[in-house]
Backbone as ProteinMPNN parsed JSONL, in Angstrom:
{"seq_chain_A": "QVQLVESGGGLVQAGGSLRLSCAASGRTLNPYAMGWFRQAPGKEREFVASISWSGSSTYYADSVKGRFTISRDNAKNTVYLQMNRLKPEDTAVYYCTAGILGSSRWHSSDYWGQGTQVTVSS", "coords_chain_A": {"N_chain_A": [[0.834, -1.208, 0.0], [0.391, 2.245, -0.714], [0.519, 5.4, 0.656], [-0.463, 8.64, -0.098], [0.229, 12.018, 0.366], [-0.672, 15.237, -0.161], [0.611, 18.6, -0.228], [1.086, 22.176, 0.153], [-0.741, 23.71, -1.188], [-2.909, 26.633, -1.519], [-3.907, 30.104, -1.266], [-3.422, 32.368, -3.844], [-2.431, 35.201, -5.765], [-3.33, 36.008, -9.154], [-0.855, 35.318, -11.564], [1.022, 34.648, -9.751], [2.981, 32.153, -7.929], [3.072, 28.71, -6.909], [4.19, 25.83, -5.125], [3.52, 22.543, -5.2], [3.652, 19.617, -3.198], [3.966, 16.073, -2.964], [4.019, 13.583, -0.819], [5.018, 10.286, -0.332], [4.256, 7.346, 1.499], [4.58, 4.174, 3.199], [5.456, 2.373, 1.25], [8.062, 2.096, -1.195], [8.03, 4.22, -4.104], [8.842, 3.034, -6.365], [7.918, 0.903, -8.988], [6.449, 3.108, -9.841], [4.891, 5.465, -12.047], [4.16, 8.938, -11.667], [1.539, 11.257, -11.153], [-0.264, 14.37, -11.568], [-3.487, 15.535, -11.055], [-6.429, 17.562, -11.409], [-9.403, 19.044, -10.027], [-11.98, 21.134, -10.597], [-14.701, 23.049, -9.163], [-17.795, 21.637, -9.984], [-16.835, 20.458, -12.259], [-15.258, 17.788, -14.147], [-12.633, 15.617, -12.98], [-9.389, 16.347, -14.137], [-6.501, 15.661, -16.16], [-3.253, 16.887, -15.362], [-0.377, 16.78, -15.219], [2.349, 14.451, -15.704], [4.909, 12.082, -14.768], [7.56, 9.887, -15.458], [8.915, 6.919, -13.794], [11.728, 7.128, -13.707], [12.01, 9.764, -14.189], [12.702, 10.732, -16.606], [10.851, 11.142, -18.559], [8.272, 13.408, -19.143], [4.967, 14.761, -19.096], [2.403, 17.025, -20.103], [-0.706, 18.742, -19.657], [-2.203, 20.702, -22.219], [-3.115, 23.136, -21.301], [-1.473, 23.864, -19.21], [1.085, 23.726, -20.021], [4.37, 24.925, -20.246], [4.033, 26.566, -18.086], [3.754, 25.046, -15.754], [5.733, 22.683, -13.917], [6.634, 19.39, -13.486], [8.268, 17.261, -11.193], [10.408, 14.853, -9.548], [11.697, 13.304, -6.583], [13.141, 10.538, -5.956], [14.596, 9.469, -3.878], [13.548, 10.726, -1.722], [10.993, 9.93, -1.907], [9.046, 11.573, -3.05], [7.031, 13.74, -5.022], [6.769, 16.65, -7.065], [5.036, 19.663, -7.995], [5.627, 22.418, -9.653], [4.173, 25.456, -9.999], [3.777, 28.132, -12.006], [3.031, 31.522, -13.013], [0.27, 31.603, -12.452], [-3.244, 31.271, -13.091], [-6.655, 32.405, -12.724], [-8.304, 30.341, -13.664], [-6.909, 28.108, -12.984], [-7.697, 27.407, -10.526], [-8.589, 24.908, -8.306], [-9.016, 21.653, -6.778], [-6.135, 19.891, -6.244], [-4.788, 16.787, -7.056], [-2.625, 14.129, -6.245], [-1.263, 11.243, -7.788], [-0.367, 7.795, -8.09], [0.695, 5.572, -10.527], [0.382, 4.15, -13.799], [2.006, 4.976, -16.804], [1.739, 3.982, -19.418], [1.137, 3.977, -22.937], [0.485, 6.529, -23.351], [0.017, 9.824, -21.956], [-1.07, 9.263, -19.482], [-2.18, 6.29, -18.016], [-3.446, 4.633, -15.998], [-4.472, 4.708, -12.539], [-3.241, 3.66, -9.404], [-3.133, 4.557, -6.818], [-4.338, 7.321, -4.893], [-4.019, 10.63, -3.597], [-5.443, 12.772, -1.007], [-5.881, 15.303, -1.834], [-5.23, 18.827, -2.415], [-6.143, 22.184, -1.925], [-6.061, 24.707, -4.354], [-6.279, 28.059, -4.898], [-6.733, 30.71, -7.037], [-6.741, 34.058, -7.195], [-8.202, 36.803, -8.966]], "CA_chain_A": [[0.0, 0.0, 0.0], [1.061, 3.537, -0.767], [-0.267, 6.544, 1.093], [0.001, 9.871, -0.724], [-0.239, 13.21, 1.068], [-0.321, 16.471, -0.853], [0.737, 19.826, 0.562], [1.581, 23.321, -0.605], [-1.809, 24.503, -1.775], [-3.233, 27.864, -0.823], [-4.487, 31.219, -2.017], [-2.389, 33.165, -4.492], [-2.944, 36.109, -6.791], [-3.01, 35.674, -10.539], [0.523, 35.637, -11.901], [1.901, 34.145, -8.711], [3.498, 30.79, -8.014], [2.957, 27.774, -5.799], [4.85, 24.55, -5.339], [2.852, 21.442, -4.523], [4.437, 18.432, -2.902], [3.216, 14.849, -2.695], [4.904, 12.668, -0.117], [4.511, 8.921, -0.286], [4.695, 6.498, 2.603], [4.054, 2.825, 3.149], [6.405, 1.601, 0.455], [8.716, 2.903, -2.202], [7.253, 4.511, -5.296], [9.36, 2.192, -7.451], [8.293, 1.598, -10.217], [5.29, 3.894, -10.275], [4.845, 6.814, -12.588], [3.395, 9.814, -10.792], [0.78, 12.252, -11.89], [-1.104, 15.362, -10.896], [-4.781, 15.826, -11.648], [-7.141, 18.606, -10.667], [-10.856, 19.069, -10.197], [-12.606, 22.401, -10.255], [-16.103, 22.863, -8.786], [-18.733, 21.387, -11.066], [-16.15, 19.896, -13.418], [-14.645, 16.483, -13.96], [-11.211, 15.613, -12.699], [-8.639, 16.385, -15.386], [-5.061, 15.45, -16.128], [-2.421, 18.087, -15.36], [1.003, 16.462, -15.58], [2.815, 13.153, -15.247], [6.352, 11.872, -14.854], [7.933, 8.48, -15.372], [9.65, 6.549, -12.59], [13.087, 7.65, -13.772], [11.971, 11.215, -14.355], [13.191, 11.097, -17.935], [9.705, 11.513, -19.402], [7.233, 14.215, -18.514], [3.857, 15.095, -19.97], [1.601, 18.114, -19.555], [-1.894, 19.204, -20.351], [-1.916, 21.903, -23.007], [-3.484, 24.32, -20.54], [-0.45, 24.223, -18.222], [2.403, 23.585, -20.641], [5.146, 26.156, -20.201], [3.833, 27.246, -16.794], [3.905, 24.071, -14.674], [6.817, 21.718, -14.063], [6.562, 18.249, -12.58], [9.571, 16.651, -10.908], [10.327, 13.877, -8.463], [12.912, 12.943, -5.858], [12.842, 9.174, -5.535], [15.239, 9.226, -2.585], [12.638, 11.269, -0.709], [9.649, 9.415, -2.163], [8.232, 12.783, -3.171], [6.861, 14.345, -6.339], [6.477, 18.072, -6.944], [4.443, 20.386, -9.118], [5.903, 23.838, -9.587], [3.153, 26.155, -10.784], [4.103, 29.536, -12.203], [2.092, 32.334, -13.81], [-1.038, 31.018, -12.18], [-4.422, 31.959, -13.602], [-7.867, 32.043, -11.965], [-8.836, 29.064, -14.13], [-6.155, 27.017, -12.36], [-8.317, 27.116, -9.241], [-9.091, 23.536, -8.25], [-8.346, 20.748, -5.849], [-5.081, 19.16, -6.965], [-4.593, 15.441, -6.536], [-1.45, 13.365, -6.618], [-1.606, 9.864, -8.035], [0.692, 6.862, -8.49], [0.112, 4.614, -11.461], [1.071, 3.669, -14.989], [1.925, 5.876, -17.947], [1.315, 3.294, -20.626], [1.607, 4.554, -24.188], [0.045, 7.927, -23.413], [0.486, 10.607, -20.82], [-1.508, 8.593, -18.263], [-2.991, 5.123, -18.326], [-4.314, 4.256, -14.888], [-3.995, 5.046, -11.193], [-3.379, 2.676, -8.336], [-3.287, 5.266, -5.544], [-4.656, 8.749, -4.947], [-3.987, 11.4, -2.377], [-6.707, 13.391, -0.616], [-6.004, 16.561, -2.549], [-4.915, 20.098, -1.779], [-6.867, 23.254, -2.614], [-5.349, 25.84, -4.928], [-7.2, 29.12, -5.286], [-6.036, 31.821, -7.68], [-7.627, 35.223, -7.254], [-7.928, 37.699, -10.11]], "C_chain_A": [[0.857, 1.242, 0.0], [0.086, 4.6, -0.282], [0.366, 7.808, 0.499], [-0.609, 11.063, -0.005], [0.273, 14.448, 0.339], [-0.209, 17.634, 0.131], [1.186, 20.954, -0.357], [0.512, 24.149, -1.267], [-2.06, 25.763, -0.974], [-3.856, 28.874, -1.741], [-3.357, 32.071, -2.568], [-3.047, 34.072, -5.525], [-2.545, 35.621, -8.182], [-1.603, 36.167, -10.875], [1.523, 35.109, -10.896], [2.294, 32.692, -8.924], [3.181, 30.01, -6.746], [3.725, 26.515, -6.161], [4.129, 23.493, -4.517], [3.825, 20.295, -4.311], [3.5, 17.266, -2.646], [4.188, 13.85, -2.094], [4.25, 11.303, -0.007], [5.075, 8.183, 0.925], [4.079, 5.124, 2.441], [4.952, 1.887, 2.376], [7.027, 2.549, -0.562], [7.797, 3.136, -3.409], [7.751, 3.738, -6.516], [8.373, 1.084, -7.752], [7.202, 2.535, -10.753], [5.654, 5.19, -11.007], [3.982, 7.636, -11.642], [2.694, 10.871, -11.626], [0.092, 13.241, -10.971], [-2.374, 15.548, -11.727], [-5.406, 16.963, -10.841], [-8.631, 18.531, -10.967], [-11.387, 20.387, -9.692], [-14.075, 22.152, -9.907], [-16.991, 22.677, -10.01], [-18.117, 20.788, -12.309], [-15.579, 18.526, -13.09], [-13.158, 16.636, -13.623], [-10.443, 15.54, -14.024], [-7.149, 16.211, -15.155], [-4.332, 16.784, -16.155], [-1.013, 17.768, -15.852], [1.352, 15.07, -15.077], [4.318, 13.027, -15.488], [6.636, 10.388, -14.674], [8.713, 8.206, -14.087], [11.05, 7.169, -12.578], [13.119, 9.173, -13.837], [12.381, 11.669, -15.741], [12.07, 11.526, -18.877], [8.692, 12.291, -18.59], [6.189, 14.596, -19.554], [2.998, 16.155, -19.283], [0.322, 18.308, -20.351], [-1.549, 20.49, -21.089], [-2.146, 23.173, -22.198], [-2.406, 24.765, -19.55], [0.961, 24.176, -18.795], [3.119, 24.924, -20.671], [5.007, 26.932, -18.904], [4.085, 26.322, -15.612], [5.068, 23.14, -14.99], [6.667, 20.623, -13.02], [7.964, 17.677, -12.406], [9.393, 15.661, -9.759], [11.71, 13.656, -7.863], [12.658, 11.558, -5.28], [13.493, 8.829, -4.202], [14.346, 9.703, -1.442], [11.211, 10.764, -0.897], [8.638, 10.556, -2.33], [8.187, 13.25, -4.625], [6.382, 15.781, -6.144], [5.749, 18.585, -8.181], [4.706, 21.87, -8.889], [4.951, 24.553, -10.531], [3.488, 27.64, -10.822], [3.055, 30.223, -13.065], [0.676, 31.783, -13.676], [-2.164, 31.923, -12.665], [-5.63, 31.567, -12.756], [-8.446, 30.692, -12.401], [-8.022, 27.862, -13.648], [-6.727, 26.643, -10.995], [-8.974, 25.748, -9.256], [-8.497, 22.837, -7.041], [-7.369, 19.911, -6.682], [-4.789, 17.843, -6.255], [-3.318, 14.824, -7.095], [-1.877, 11.912, -6.815], [-0.377, 9.063, -8.44], [0.066, 5.81, -9.404], [1.009, 4.275, -12.617], [0.899, 4.676, -16.117], [1.355, 5.186, -19.166], [1.896, 3.956, -21.851], [1.198, 6.014, -24.34], [0.491, 8.639, -22.148], [0.027, 10.046, -19.487], [-2.418, 7.448, -18.644], [-3.963, 4.798, -17.203], [-3.646, 4.563, -13.559], [-4.224, 3.893, -10.236], [-3.657, 3.352, -6.988], [-3.558, 6.742, -5.801], [-4.432, 9.376, -3.582], [-5.342, 12.031, -2.106], [-6.923, 14.747, -1.28], [-5.618, 17.771, -1.719], [-5.534, 21.221, -2.607], [-5.903, 24.325, -3.102], [-6.384, 26.846, -5.396], [-6.405, 30.3, -5.821], [-7.033, 32.962, -7.841], [-7.203, 36.135, -8.399], [-7.64, 39.112, -9.658]], "O_chain_A": [[1.913, 1.289, 0.631], [-1.044, 4.681, -0.762], [1.577, 8.01, 0.587], [-1.821, 11.114, 0.209], [1.478, 14.678, 0.235], [-0.852, 17.644, 1.181], [1.608, 20.724, -1.491], [0.812, 25.189, -1.854], [-1.504, 25.949, 0.109], [-4.282, 28.554, -2.852], [-2.442, 32.45, -1.837], [-4.093, 33.741, -6.084], [-1.551, 34.915, -8.35], [-1.215, 37.28, -10.518], [2.728, 35.116, -11.146], [1.985, 32.085, -9.95], [3.041, 30.576, -5.662], [3.889, 26.177, -7.334], [4.128, 23.544, -3.288], [4.701, 20.038, -5.136], [2.379, 17.447, -2.17], [5.072, 13.336, -2.779], [3.082, 11.182, 0.363], [6.226, 8.382, 1.313], [3.164, 4.933, 1.64], [5.185, 0.749, 2.785], [6.556, 3.67, -0.752], [6.903, 2.337, -3.686], [7.136, 3.792, -7.581], [8.004, 0.359, -6.828], [7.062, 2.721, -11.962], [6.588, 5.9, -10.636], [3.166, 7.087, -10.902], [3.194, 11.313, -12.661], [-0.108, 12.995, -9.782], [-2.321, 15.698, -12.948], [-4.962, 17.278, -9.737], [-9.056, 18.029, -12.007], [-11.263, 20.717, -8.513], [-14.636, 21.137, -10.32], [-16.941, 23.466, -10.953], [-18.802, 20.622, -13.318], [-15.434, 18.152, -11.927], [-12.527, 17.644, -13.941], [-10.799, 14.77, -14.916], [-6.613, 16.563, -14.104], [-4.728, 17.702, -16.872], [-0.513, 18.399, -16.783], [0.732, 14.566, -14.141], [4.909, 13.753, -16.287], [6.024, 9.722, -13.838], [9.119, 9.13, -13.383], [11.498, 7.676, -11.55], [14.149, 9.79, -13.566], [12.404, 12.868, -16.021], [12.319, 12.198, -19.878], [8.305, 11.887, -17.493], [6.493, 14.734, -20.738], [2.88, 16.184, -18.058], [0.277, 18.068, -21.558], [-0.708, 21.269, -20.64], [-1.451, 24.171, -22.39], [-2.416, 25.911, -19.099], [1.921, 24.548, -18.12], [2.546, 25.936, -21.073], [5.779, 27.855, -18.647], [4.576, 26.767, -14.575], [5.358, 22.845, -16.15], [6.584, 20.896, -11.823], [8.745, 17.617, -13.355], [8.361, 15.642, -9.089], [12.735, 13.799, -8.528], [12.029, 11.426, -4.23], [12.986, 7.978, -3.472], [14.381, 9.156, -0.34], [10.318, 11.129, -0.132], [7.523, 10.498, -1.812], [9.175, 13.163, -5.353], [5.679, 16.087, -5.18], [5.842, 18.007, -9.264], [4.08, 22.496, -8.034], [4.935, 24.278, -11.73], [3.482, 28.316, -9.793], [2.284, 29.564, -13.764], [-0.011, 31.535, -14.666], [-2.061, 33.15, -12.654], [-5.627, 30.504, -12.135], [-9.02, 29.977, -11.58], [-8.412, 26.718, -13.883], [-6.288, 25.671, -10.38], [-9.811, 25.46, -10.111], [-7.601, 23.354, -6.374], [-7.743, 19.308, -7.688], [-4.577, 17.792, -5.043], [-2.99, 14.987, -8.27], [-2.744, 11.41, -6.1], [0.543, 9.595, -9.06], [-0.971, 5.232, -9.08], [2.222, 4.128, -12.467], [-0.202, 5.17, -16.362], [0.549, 5.78, -19.882], [3.025, 4.445, -21.817], [1.526, 6.657, -25.338], [1.265, 8.093, -21.362], [0.653, 10.311, -18.46], [-3.311, 7.595, -19.479], [-5.168, 4.698, -17.43], [-2.423, 4.664, -13.466], [-5.267, 3.239, -10.26], [-4.332, 2.786, -6.128], [-3.083, 7.327, -6.774], [-4.628, 8.739, -2.548], [-6.282, 11.85, -2.88], [-8.037, 15.271, -1.281], [-5.672, 17.748, -0.49], [-5.458, 21.212, -3.836], [-5.04, 24.789, -2.357], [-7.261, 26.522, -6.197], [-5.518, 30.824, -5.147], [-8.039, 32.834, -8.539], [-6.026, 36.227, -8.75], [-7.391, 39.987, -10.488]]}, "name": "protein", "num_of_chains": 1, "seq": "QVQLVESGGGLVQAGGSLRLSCAASGRTLNPYAMGWFRQAPGKEREFVASISWSGSSTYYADSVKGRFTISRDNAKNTVYLQMNRLKPEDTAVYYCTAGILGSSRWHSSDYWGQGTQVTVSS"}
């Protein structure tokens, strides 16, 4: 079993930055790919970014490409999402997930965190 705990969310003005962290416990993240998803009120959960186990492959939703950066530190069992130039439409609950990339940017999830709220004011 893997437990995922997100942190780093909060309230920020448009144009600002936040760095989300997702710490895993229970067992190593090897060989899981890691991903970030988000869900805004009244909307479905959507893919944001993913990273392979080695960190050599990363994928982004078009809406965040060039603004967000996903990274991981396997020694610390932690994955990060650096979010820059935030927009009000980035407001959502952000979820960390461990799973499989497959042949696309995300195939399936085995574990989910509880989420962290990100609110971007205009």
